[in-house]
Coordinates of C-alpha atoms in Angstrom, one line a residue:
Chain A
M1 CA 12.6 29.5 31.4
M2 CA 15.6 30.2 29.2
D3 CA 18.4 32.2 30.5
A4 CA 21.2 32.9 28.1
H5 CA 24.3 35.1 27.9
L6 CA 25.6 34.8 24.4
I7 CA 29.2 35.8 23.5
V8 CA 30.4 35.1 20.0
E9 CA 33.7 36.5 18.9
R10 CA 34.8 36.7 15.3
P11 CA 37.3 38.8 13.5
R12 CA 35.8 42.3 13.5
F13 CA 32.6 41.3 15.2
R14 CA 31.6 40.6 18.7
L15 CA 28.1 39.5 19.9
D16 CA 27.5 40.0 23.6
V17 CA 23.8 39.8 24.5
S18 CA 21.9 38.5 27.5
L19 CA 18.3 37.4 27.3
R20 CA 15.8 35.7 29.5
V21 CA 12.7 34.2 28.0
A22 CA 9.9 32.9 30.2
P23 CA 7.9 29.8 29.2
G24 CA 5.1 30.8 26.8
E25 CA 6.7 34.2 26.1
V26 CA 7.5 35.3 22.6
V27 CA 10.6 37.6 22.3
A28 CA 11.5 39.3 19.1
L29 CA 15.1 40.1 18.3
L30 CA 15.1 43.2 16.1
G31 CA 18.1 44.9 14.5
P32 CA 19.6 46.1 11.3
S33 CA 21.2 43.5 9.1
G34 CA 24.6 42.6 10.3
A35 CA 23.7 43.4 13.9
G36 CA 24.1 39.8 15.0
K37 CA 20.4 38.6 15.2
T38 CA 20.9 35.5 13.2
T39 CA 24.2 34.7 15.0
A40 CA 22.4 34.9 18.3
L41 CA 19.7 32.5 17.0
R42 CA 22.3 30.1 15.7
A43 CA 24.2 30.3 19.0
L44 CA 21.0 29.4 20.9
A45 CA 20.4 26.4 18.5
G46 CA 24.0 25.3 19.0
L47 CA 25.0 25.8 15.3
T48 CA 27.5 28.5 16.2
P49 CA 29.7 27.8 19.2
L50 CA 29.8 30.3 22.0
S51 CA 33.1 32.0 22.8
G52 CA 31.8 32.7 26.3
G53 CA 28.7 33.0 28.4
H54 CA 26.1 30.3 28.9
I55 CA 22.7 29.0 27.9
A56 CA 20.5 27.5 30.6
L57 CA 17.1 25.9 30.0
D58 CA 15.0 25.4 33.2
G59 CA 18.2 25.8 35.2
A60 CA 20.2 23.2 33.3
A61 CA 23.2 24.4 31.3
V62 CA 22.9 23.2 27.7
H63 CA 25.5 25.2 25.9
A64 CA 28.0 22.3 26.0
R65 CA 25.5 20.0 24.4
T66 CA 25.6 19.3 20.7
V67 CA 22.9 20.5 18.4
D68 CA 20.9 17.3 18.4
R69 CA 20.6 17.1 22.2
R70 CA 19.3 20.6 22.9
R71 CA 15.7 20.1 22.3
V72 CA 15.2 23.3 20.4
G73 CA 13.0 23.9 17.4
M74 CA 14.0 26.2 14.6
V75 CA 12.1 27.4 11.6
L76 CA 14.1 29.2 9.0
Q77 CA 12.9 31.7 6.4
D78 CA 13.2 29.1 3.6
H79 CA 11.8 26.3 5.7
L80 CA 14.4 23.7 4.6
L81 CA 11.9 20.8 4.3
F82 CA 13.8 17.7 3.2
P83 CA 13.0 17.6 -0.6
H84 CA 13.4 13.8 -0.8
M85 CA 10.8 13.0 1.9
S86 CA 7.1 13.3 1.9
V87 CA 5.5 15.9 4.1
L88 CA 4.5 13.2 6.6
D89 CA 8.1 11.8 6.8
N90 CA 9.5 15.4 7.2
V91 CA 7.4 15.8 10.3
A92 CA 8.0 12.3 11.5
F93 CA 11.8 12.8 11.2
G94 CA 12.2 14.4 14.6
P95 CA 10.2 11.8 16.6
R96 CA 12.1 9.0 14.8
C97 CA 15.4 10.6 15.9
L98 CA 14.2 10.7 19.4
G99 CA 13.6 7.0 19.4
A100 CA 9.9 6.6 18.4
T101 CA 9.0 3.7 16.1
R102 CA 8.1 4.4 12.6
A103 CA 4.4 3.9 13.3
E104 CA 4.5 6.1 16.4
A105 CA 6.4 8.8 14.6
R106 CA 3.9 8.9 11.7
R107 CA 1.0 8.9 14.1
A108 CA 2.3 11.9 15.9
A109 CA 3.2 13.7 12.7
T110 CA -0.3 13.0 11.3
V111 CA -1.9 14.6 14.4
W112 CA 0.3 17.8 14.0
L113 CA -0.3 18.0 10.3
E114 CA -4.0 17.7 10.7
R115 CA -4.0 20.4 13.3
A116 CA -2.1 22.6 10.9
G117 CA -4.8 22.0 8.3
L118 CA -2.6 19.8 6.1
G119 CA -4.3 16.5 6.6
G120 CA -4.8 16.2 2.8
H121 CA -1.1 16.7 1.9
L122 CA 0.5 13.9 4.0
R123 CA 1.9 12.1 0.9
A124 CA 2.9 15.3 -1.0
R125 CA 6.5 16.3 -1.7
P126 CA 7.6 19.6 -0.3
R127 CA 8.0 21.1 -3.8
E128 CA 4.3 20.6 -4.4
L129 CA 3.3 22.9 -1.5
S130 CA 2.6 26.6 -1.5
G131 CA 4.9 28.8 0.6
G132 CA 2.3 29.1 3.3
Q133 CA 1.8 25.3 3.5
A134 CA 5.5 24.8 3.6
R135 CA 5.8 27.1 6.5
R136 CA 3.1 25.3 8.4
V137 CA 4.8 22.0 7.7
A138 CA 8.1 23.4 8.9
L139 CA 6.4 24.7 12.1
A140 CA 4.7 21.4 12.7
R141 CA 8.1 19.6 12.1
S142 CA 9.6 21.8 14.8
L143 CA 6.8 21.5 17.3
V144 CA 6.1 17.8 17.1
V145 CA 9.3 17.1 19.1
R146 CA 7.9 19.4 21.9
P147 CA 11.0 21.6 22.0
R148 CA 11.6 23.7 25.1
V149 CA 12.7 26.6 22.9
L150 CA 11.3 27.6 19.5
L151 CA 13.5 29.7 17.3
L152 CA 12.1 31.5 14.3
D153 CA 14.3 33.2 11.7
E154 CA 12.4 35.8 9.7
P155 CA 9.3 33.5 9.7
L156 CA 7.3 35.7 7.3
A157 CA 9.9 37.5 5.4
A158 CA 9.5 35.4 2.2
L159 CA 5.8 36.3 1.9
D160 CA 4.2 39.2 0.0
A161 CA 2.3 41.8 2.0
H162 CA -1.1 40.3 1.4
T163 CA -0.4 36.7 2.5
R164 CA 1.8 37.9 5.3
L165 CA -1.2 39.3 7.1
S166 CA -3.1 36.1 7.2
A167 CA 0.1 34.1 7.8
R168 CA 0.8 36.3 10.8
A169 CA -2.6 35.5 12.3
V170 CA -2.0 31.7 11.8
L171 CA 1.5 31.9 13.3
R172 CA 0.2 34.0 16.2
H173 CA -2.4 31.3 16.8
H174 CA 0.2 28.5 16.8
L175 CA 2.6 30.5 19.1
S176 CA -0.2 31.2 21.6
G177 CA -0.5 27.4 22.0
F178 CA 3.2 26.8 22.5
A179 CA 4.3 26.3 26.1
G180 CA 8.0 26.8 25.7
A181 CA 10.1 29.9 25.2
C182 CA 10.0 31.4 21.7
V183 CA 12.6 33.7 20.1
L184 CA 12.0 35.2 16.7
V185 CA 14.4 37.2 14.6
T186 CA 13.0 39.9 12.3
H187 CA 13.7 43.3 10.9
D188 CA 10.1 44.0 10.3
P189 CA 8.7 46.1 13.2
L190 CA 5.1 45.1 12.3
E191 CA 5.9 41.4 12.5
A192 CA 7.7 42.0 15.9
V193 CA 4.8 44.0 17.3
A194 CA 2.2 41.5 16.1
L195 CA 3.9 38.4 17.3
A196 CA 6.1 39.3 20.3
D197 CA 5.4 40.0 23.9
R198 CA 8.7 41.7 24.3
L199 CA 11.3 43.2 21.9
I200 CA 15.0 43.1 22.2
V201 CA 16.9 45.4 19.9
I202 CA 20.5 44.5 18.9
E203 CA 22.9 46.8 17.1
D204 CA 26.5 45.9 16.4
G205 CA 26.3 42.8 18.5
A206 CA 25.1 44.6 21.6
L207 CA 21.7 45.0 23.2
V208 CA 20.5 48.6 22.8
Q209 CA 16.9 48.4 23.9
E210 CA 14.5 46.0 25.5
G211 CA 10.9 46.3 26.4
T212 CA 7.3 45.6 25.4
P213 CA 6.5 46.6 21.8
A214 CA 4.5 49.6 23.1
E215 CA 7.4 50.9 25.3
V216 CA 10.0 50.4 22.6
A217 CA 7.8 52.1 19.9
R218 CA 7.0 55.0 22.2
H219 CA 10.5 55.5 23.7
P220 CA 13.1 54.7 21.0
R221 CA 16.6 55.0 22.3
T222 CA 18.5 54.8 19.0
D223 CA 18.1 56.3 15.5
Y224 CA 17.5 52.8 14.2
V225 CA 14.6 52.1 16.5
A226 CA 13.1 55.5 15.9
R227 CA 13.2 55.0 12.1
L228 CA 11.8 51.5 12.6
F229 CA 8.7 52.9 14.3
G230 CA 8.6 56.0 12.1
L231 CA 9.6 58.6 14.7
N232 CA 11.9 61.6 14.7
L233 CA 14.4 61.2 17.5
Y234 CA 16.8 63.6 19.1
R235 CA 19.1 63.8 22.0
G236 CA 18.8 66.9 24.0
D237 CA 19.1 68.6 27.4
A238 CA 16.0 69.3 29.4
R239 CA 15.3 72.2 31.7
G240 CA 11.8 71.8 33.0
R241 CA 9.4 71.8 30.1
E242 CA 12.1 73.0 27.6
V243 CA 14.5 70.8 25.7
S244 CA 17.4 72.1 23.8
V245 CA 18.2 69.7 21.0
D246 CA 21.8 69.3 19.9
G247 CA 22.1 71.3 16.8
F248 CA 18.9 73.2 17.3
P249 CA 19.5 76.9 17.8
D250 CA 19.2 77.8 21.4
D251 CA 18.6 81.6 21.2
E252 CA 15.2 83.1 21.2
D253 CA 15.3 84.3 17.6
G254 CA 17.4 85.4 14.7
S255 CA 20.0 82.8 14.6
F256 CA 21.6 81.8 11.3
T257 CA 18.8 79.5 10.5
G258 CA 16.1 82.1 11.0
G259 CA 15.9 80.6 14.4
G260 CA 13.5 79.2 16.9
P261 CA 13.4 78.4 20.5
T262 CA 14.2 75.2 22.2
F263 CA 11.5 72.5 22.0
S264 CA 8.6 72.8 24.4
V265 CA 7.5 69.5 25.7
A266 CA 4.7 68.2 27.9
E267 CA 7.0 66.4 30.4
D268 CA 8.9 68.1 33.2
L269 CA 12.4 66.7 33.1
K270 CA 16.0 67.7 33.9
G271 CA 19.2 66.5 32.3
P272 CA 19.9 64.4 29.2
V273 CA 16.7 63.3 27.5
F274 CA 15.5 61.8 24.2
L275 CA 12.9 63.8 22.3
A276 CA 10.6 62.0 19.9
F277 CA 7.8 63.1 17.7
P278 CA 6.0 61.5 14.8
P279 CA 6.3 62.9 11.3
S280 CA 2.6 63.6 11.4
A281 CA 3.1 66.2 14.2
V282 CA 5.1 68.5 11.9
T283 CA 3.3 71.2 10.0
L284 CA 5.0 73.0 7.1
Y285 CA 4.6 76.7 6.1
R286 CA 5.9 78.6 3.1
T287 CA 6.2 81.9 5.1
R288 CA 6.9 82.3 8.7
P289 CA 3.6 81.7 10.6
E290 CA 1.9 84.5 12.5
G291 CA 2.3 84.9 16.2
R292 CA 5.0 83.2 18.2
P293 CA 4.5 79.5 17.6
R294 CA 6.6 77.1 19.6
N295 CA 8.9 74.5 18.2
L296 CA 9.5 76.5 15.0
W297 CA 12.5 76.2 12.7
H298 CA 13.6 77.1 9.2
A299 CA 14.4 74.0 7.2
G300 CA 15.4 72.9 3.8
V301 CA 13.4 70.3 1.8
E302 CA 15.8 67.4 1.0
G303 CA 13.4 65.1 -0.7
L304 CA 9.8 63.9 -1.0
V305 CA 8.6 60.3 -0.9
R306 CA 5.1 59.0 -1.4
H307 CA 4.2 57.0 1.7
G308 CA 0.7 55.4 1.6
D309 CA -1.9 58.2 1.3
H310 CA 0.5 60.9 2.4
V311 CA 3.8 62.3 1.4
R312 CA 6.9 62.1 3.6
V313 CA 9.0 65.2 3.4
H314 CA 12.6 64.8 4.5
L315 CA 13.9 68.0 6.0
D316 CA 17.5 69.1 6.6
G317 CA 18.7 72.3 8.3
P318 CA 19.6 72.6 11.9
I319 CA 18.1 69.2 12.5
T320 CA 17.1 66.4 10.1
A321 CA 13.5 65.5 10.4
A322 CA 10.7 63.8 8.5
A323 CA 7.3 65.4 8.1
D324 CA 4.1 63.8 6.8
V325 CA 1.8 66.1 4.7
T326 CA -1.1 65.5 2.4
P327 CA -0.5 65.5 -1.4
A328 CA -2.8 68.6 -1.5
A329 CA -0.5 70.4 0.9
V330 CA 2.5 69.5 -1.3
A331 CA 0.7 71.1 -4.2
E332 CA -0.4 74.1 -2.2
L333 CA 3.1 74.8 -0.7
G334 CA 4.7 74.0 -4.0
L335 CA 7.2 71.8 -2.2
S336 CA 10.3 70.6 -4.1
P337 CA 13.8 69.6 -3.1
G338 CA 16.1 72.5 -2.2
Q339 CA 13.3 74.7 -1.1
R340 CA 13.2 76.5 2.3
V341 CA 10.1 76.1 4.5
W342 CA 9.1 76.8 8.1
A343 CA 8.4 73.7 10.2
V344 CA 6.4 73.6 13.4
V345 CA 5.8 70.7 15.8
R346 CA 2.8 70.6 18.0
T347 CA 3.9 70.5 21.6
T348 CA 1.2 68.0 22.6
E349 CA 2.7 65.5 20.2
T350 CA 6.3 65.8 21.3
H351 CA 7.5 63.3 23.8
A352 CA 10.6 63.6 26.1
Y353 CA 12.0 60.8 28.3
P354 CA 15.3 60.5 30.2
A355 CA 18.4 59.3 28.4
P356 CA 21.6 57.9 29.7
A357 CA 24.2 60.7 30.0
P358 CA 26.3 61.0 26.8
E359 CA 29.7 59.5 27.2
Chain B
M1 CA 22.6 38.6 -26.5
L2 CA 24.5 37.3 -29.4
P3 CA 22.4 36.0 -32.3
D4 CA 22.0 32.3 -32.6
G5 CA 23.1 30.3 -35.6
A6 CA 26.3 30.1 -37.6
C7 CA 26.6 33.8 -38.2
G8 CA 27.0 34.4 -34.4
V9 CA 29.9 31.9 -34.1
P10 CA 33.4 33.3 -34.9
V11 CA 35.3 31.2 -37.4
I12 CA 38.4 31.2 -35.1
L13 CA 36.3 29.2 -32.6
A14 CA 34.1 27.2 -34.9
V15 CA 36.9 25.6 -36.9
P16 CA 38.9 24.2 -33.9
A17 CA 35.7 23.1 -32.3
A18 CA 34.8 21.1 -35.5
I19 CA 38.3 19.6 -35.7
G20 CA 38.1 18.7 -32.0
L21 CA 34.8 16.9 -32.5
A22 CA 36.1 15.0 -35.5
F23 CA 39.2 14.0 -33.6
L24 CA 37.0 12.5 -30.9
V25 CA 34.5 10.8 -33.2
L26 CA 36.6 9.6 -36.2
P27 CA 38.5 6.9 -34.3
L28 CA 35.2 5.4 -33.1
T29 CA 33.9 5.5 -36.6
A30 CA 37.0 3.7 -37.8
L31 CA 36.2 0.9 -35.3
L32 CA 32.8 0.5 -36.8
V33 CA 34.0 0.7 -40.4
R34 CA 36.8 -1.8 -40.0
A35 CA 34.9 -4.2 -37.9
P36 CA 34.7 -7.7 -39.4
W37 CA 30.9 -7.7 -39.4
R38 CA 30.5 -11.0 -41.2
T39 CA 32.5 -13.0 -38.8
L40 CA 31.4 -10.9 -35.8
A41 CA 28.9 -13.4 -34.3
A42 CA 31.4 -16.2 -34.4
R43 CA 34.2 -14.2 -32.9
L44 CA 32.0 -12.9 -30.1
A45 CA 31.2 -16.4 -29.1
E46 CA 34.8 -17.4 -28.7
P47 CA 35.4 -18.4 -25.1
H48 CA 38.4 -16.1 -24.4
V49 CA 36.3 -13.1 -25.5
L50 CA 33.4 -14.0 -23.1
E51 CA 36.0 -14.8 -20.4
A52 CA 37.6 -11.4 -20.7
L53 CA 34.3 -9.6 -20.8
R54 CA 33.0 -11.4 -17.8
L55 CA 36.2 -10.7 -15.9
S56 CA 36.1 -7.0 -16.9
L57 CA 32.5 -6.5 -15.8
L58 CA 33.1 -8.3 -12.6
T59 CA 36.3 -6.6 -11.6
S60 CA 35.2 -3.0 -12.6
S61 CA 31.9 -3.5 -10.7
A62 CA 33.8 -4.8 -7.6
A63 CA 36.3 -1.9 -7.9
T64 CA 33.4 0.6 -8.1
A65 CA 31.8 -1.0 -5.0
A66 CA 35.1 -0.7 -3.1
C67 CA 35.5 2.9 -4.2
L68 CA 31.9 3.7 -3.0
L69 CA 32.6 2.1 0.3
L70 CA 35.8 4.0 0.9
G71 CA 35.5 7.0 -1.4
V72 CA 32.1 8.4 -0.2
P73 CA 33.3 8.7 3.4
L74 CA 36.6 10.2 2.2
A75 CA 34.7 12.8 0.1
W76 CA 32.5 13.6 3.1
M77 CA 35.5 14.2 5.2
L78 CA 37.0 16.5 2.6
A79 CA 33.7 18.4 2.1
R80 CA 32.3 18.6 5.6
V81 CA 35.1 18.3 8.2
A82 CA 37.5 21.2 8.6
F83 CA 40.7 19.5 9.6
R84 CA 44.3 20.6 9.3
G85 CA 46.0 19.7 6.1
R86 CA 42.7 19.2 4.2
R87 CA 44.1 20.8 1.0
F88 CA 47.1 18.5 1.2
V89 CA 44.9 15.4 1.6
R90 CA 42.8 16.5 -1.4
A91 CA 46.0 16.8 -3.5
L92 CA 47.0 13.3 -2.4
V93 CA 43.6 11.9 -3.4
T94 CA 44.0 13.3 -6.9
A95 CA 47.5 11.9 -7.3
P96 CA 46.4 8.6 -9.0
L97 CA 44.6 10.8 -11.5
V98 CA 47.8 12.4 -12.8
L99 CA 50.1 9.5 -12.0
P100 CA 50.8 7.3 -15.1
P101 CA 48.9 4.0 -14.4
V102 CA 52.0 1.9 -15.0
A103 CA 53.7 3.8 -12.2
G104 CA 50.6 3.3 -10.0
G105 CA 50.8 -0.5 -10.7
L106 CA 54.4 -0.6 -9.8
A107 CA 53.7 1.3 -6.6
L108 CA 51.0 -1.2 -5.7
L109 CA 53.4 -4.0 -6.3
L110 CA 55.9 -2.4 -3.9
V111 CA 53.3 -2.2 -1.2
L112 CA 51.1 -5.3 -1.8
G113 CA 53.5 -7.4 -3.8
N114 CA 55.1 -10.6 -2.4
G115 CA 58.0 -8.7 -0.9
G116 CA 56.2 -5.4 -0.5
L117 CA 55.8 -3.3 2.6
V118 CA 52.4 -4.8 3.5
G119 CA 52.6 -7.8 1.1
A120 CA 55.5 -9.4 2.9
W121 CA 53.4 -9.4 6.0
L122 CA 50.1 -10.5 4.3
E123 CA 51.3 -13.9 3.2
P124 CA 52.8 -15.3 6.4
V125 CA 50.0 -13.9 8.6
L126 CA 46.9 -14.2 6.5
G127 CA 48.1 -16.6 3.9
V128 CA 47.1 -14.2 1.1
R129 CA 49.1 -13.6 -2.1
L130 CA 47.8 -10.8 -4.1
P131 CA 49.8 -10.5 -7.3
L132 CA 48.4 -12.5 -10.3
T133 CA 44.9 -12.8 -8.7
T134 CA 41.6 -11.3 -9.7
T135 CA 41.6 -9.4 -6.4
A136 CA 44.8 -7.7 -7.6
V137 CA 42.9 -6.6 -10.7
V138 CA 40.2 -5.1 -8.5
L139 CA 42.8 -3.3 -6.4
A140 CA 44.6 -1.9 -9.4
E141 CA 41.3 -0.7 -10.9
A142 CA 40.1 0.8 -7.6
F143 CA 43.4 2.6 -7.1
V144 CA 43.2 4.3 -10.5
A145 CA 39.4 5.0 -10.5
M146 CA 38.8 6.2 -6.9
P147 CA 39.8 9.8 -7.5
F148 CA 37.0 10.1 -10.1
L149 CA 34.4 9.1 -7.5
V150 CA 35.9 11.1 -4.6
L151 CA 36.1 14.3 -6.6
S152 CA 32.6 13.9 -8.1
V153 CA 31.0 13.2 -4.7
E154 CA 32.9 16.0 -2.9
G155 CA 31.7 18.4 -5.6
A156 CA 28.1 17.2 -5.1
L157 CA 28.5 17.6 -1.3
R158 CA 29.9 21.1 -1.6
A159 CA 27.1 22.1 -3.9
S160 CA 24.4 20.7 -1.7
D161 CA 22.9 23.0 0.9
A162 CA 24.5 22.1 4.3
R163 CA 21.6 23.8 6.1
F164 CA 19.4 20.8 5.5
E165 CA 21.9 18.9 7.6
E166 CA 21.7 21.6 10.3
A167 CA 17.9 21.4 10.2
A168 CA 18.1 17.6 10.7
A169 CA 20.6 18.0 13.6
I170 CA 18.3 20.5 15.3
L171 CA 15.5 17.9 15.1
G172 CA 17.6 15.6 17.1
A173 CA 19.5 13.6 14.4
S174 CA 23.0 12.3 15.3
R175 CA 25.7 13.0 12.7
W176 CA 25.4 9.4 11.4
T177 CA 21.6 9.7 11.1
V178 CA 22.0 13.0 9.3
F179 CA 24.5 11.5 6.9
R180 CA 22.3 8.4 6.2
R181 CA 18.9 10.0 6.0
V182 CA 19.6 13.5 4.7
T183 CA 23.1 13.9 3.2
L184 CA 23.2 10.7 1.2
P185 CA 19.8 11.0 -0.5
L186 CA 20.5 14.6 -1.3
V187 CA 23.8 13.9 -3.1
A188 CA 22.6 10.5 -4.6
P189 CA 22.7 11.9 -8.2
G190 CA 26.3 13.1 -7.6
I191 CA 27.3 9.7 -6.2
A192 CA 25.7 7.9 -9.1
A193 CA 27.5 10.1 -11.6
G194 CA 30.7 9.6 -9.8
A195 CA 30.2 5.8 -9.7
V196 CA 29.5 5.7 -13.5
L197 CA 32.8 7.7 -14.1
C198 CA 34.6 5.4 -11.7
W199 CA 33.2 2.3 -13.3
A200 CA 34.1 3.4 -16.8
R201 CA 37.6 4.3 -15.7
A202 CA 38.0 0.9 -14.0
L203 CA 36.7 -0.9 -17.1
G204 CA 39.3 0.7 -19.3
E205 CA 42.2 0.2 -16.8
F206 CA 45.3 -1.2 -18.5
G207 CA 48.6 0.0 -17.1
A208 CA 48.2 -0.6 -13.4
T209 CA 46.5 -3.9 -14.0
I210 CA 49.1 -5.4 -16.2
T211 CA 51.9 -4.2 -13.9
F212 CA 50.4 -5.3 -10.6
A213 CA 48.1 -8.2 -11.6
G214 CA 49.8 -9.6 -14.6
N215 CA 48.1 -11.1 -17.7
L216 CA 46.6 -14.5 -16.9
P217 CA 43.7 -15.4 -19.2
G218 CA 40.6 -16.1 -17.1
R219 CA 42.1 -14.6 -14.0
T220 CA 43.6 -11.2 -14.6
Q221 CA 43.2 -10.7 -18.3
T222 CA 40.6 -8.1 -18.7
M223 CA 39.2 -6.7 -21.9
P224 CA 41.8 -3.9 -22.4
L225 CA 44.6 -6.4 -21.8
A226 CA 43.0 -8.9 -24.2
V227 CA 42.7 -6.1 -26.9
Y228 CA 46.4 -5.3 -26.6
L229 CA 47.6 -8.8 -26.8
T230 CA 45.3 -10.0 -29.5
L231 CA 46.3 -7.0 -31.7
R232 CA 49.6 -8.6 -32.7
K233 CA 48.4 -12.0 -33.8
D234 CA 44.8 -11.2 -34.8
P235 CA 44.0 -7.5 -35.5
E236 CA 40.4 -8.2 -36.4
A237 CA 39.8 -10.0 -33.1
A238 CA 41.2 -6.9 -31.3
I239 CA 38.7 -4.7 -33.2
V240 CA 35.9 -6.9 -32.1
L241 CA 37.0 -6.7 -28.5
S242 CA 37.3 -2.9 -28.7
L243 CA 33.8 -2.8 -30.2
V244 CA 32.4 -4.8 -27.3
L245 CA 34.0 -2.3 -24.8
L246 CA 32.5 0.6 -26.8
V247 CA 29.0 -0.9 -26.8
V248 CA 29.1 -1.7 -23.1
C249 CA 30.2 1.9 -22.2
A250 CA 27.6 3.4 -24.5
A251 CA 24.9 1.2 -23.1
V252 CA 25.7 2.1 -19.5
L253 CA 25.9 5.8 -20.2
V254 CA 22.6 5.8 -22.1
C255 CA 20.8 3.8 -19.4
L256 CA 22.0 6.0 -16.6
R257 CA 21.8 9.3 -18.4
D258 CA 18.1 9.9 -17.9
R259 CA 18.1 8.6 -14.4
W260 CA 21.1 10.2 -12.8
V261 CA 23.7 12.0 -14.8
R262 CA 21.5 14.7 -16.2
T263 CA 20.2 15.8 -12.8
S264 CA 23.5 16.2 -11.2

């Protein structure tokens, strides 16, 4: 069990994050660049000194220990295999430092490298390896010393989308066999969801959200998290099954935007809430739809971006939102930037959940 | 991109460049042209030439070894340890680089000479007299040549990726192990390049040597000193000596170029 409260103070930046990671658990630190993810990881490893707080491993405080006595493993994005040593000696380096004889160290390294499918590359130099092989060597080098904590910094970021998929499966397999606590830093939500049991989202040095991938993806609490998981997110005020969103016209009809009611939602709530819906829940019309559809507003098209097999339409107006439509619909509606359209969100796909009261 | 070839090079740069090159190469050519080729073999075999050459190679190698032993740790301190007054220390290290060697030799004499700050204490306690000994030659050469090594190694350390050292520390390596097994191998080309520069500078040392160590044939008379003193009575012998120095330097540079200097 790792229990840490990391405080790192720098001019113009303060990291203050608490995290607890159980043995065998994989926690992903997510956050925009500059949020302090890497600083947190370096602080855990001992490369960046703490300004305050503590790090305890299995109840023993380790934050006063130097890097080489912490028993952590760390794999960085560019692996940092020692270029002047063979693959075997890279992996044997850790055991040697911990007092093993050369023969013992090499034996342990061989076992780990064979397990990683690299038994045929023991004598190779790191520069002769492919990216995937280098990553497996780096992982073996970290795991051979049986660390109590494994830290991974953007483990798959250097790979292209295709190899990333298989690399993720391999990494997942290795992590599932690791008995210690594992913390990985990433800004790729797919990577986090695929590898981690729990997500911790950091923004501006502070923890903003924590939970299982499913919880975080479904209930984003900041714009960053919502964008990460491709959701539209608003703060609003709930009265029963109605949510008035900040900036969304409150009156029944005929406001300056052409109007619409408050959002109708499936949940029965009261007070400050978050309201989220996926871009695919939005339907666009050229003219005001017949009848009295709920969740209707008059929006301006800000831009169009091709997104896989659909087109993401960015809307401004009373609220900014993203809508996913088919290329056929774009042609049919004749969508182009600057145009006005009517947007409707299906009530069944909106999702409201309590938010902390605004300060 | 500018076009390659002569048409792409402005005259205002090409002419000074050509003159500069000629200025560097012509004197060496003159040495070759005026060398007494017919009597060369006989002159080379003269005992005082071989004596001076042996002494020069010995002392400059010893000086380089001393510089490696002291200069690499100094460079490491300058590159890796953030201590107060680091910039000042770096300026001090480069001082022998800009100080006229004669002044350096005098300074050494004041410290290690018979009545010097440390020298006065060396003789009665340890029974060591430095001036007019081969050791003094080595000290004078090391004093003048060390900055070349320190600056070169420090540059190599700064250019090398310190994250390899972090990776090693995370794997459990103490700072000394990191230095020995990761830092040193990674900057080995830089150290070798620095050692070559240092050795060449030591080989050519004149001012500090003659001031501090004197000019005793067989003991402190190195090649440059021999060249200078032979020049008056026998200019042709001086040319031969210079030629030997030139050949030795060229041979060392050629031998090491492919192995070390190019990769740094």
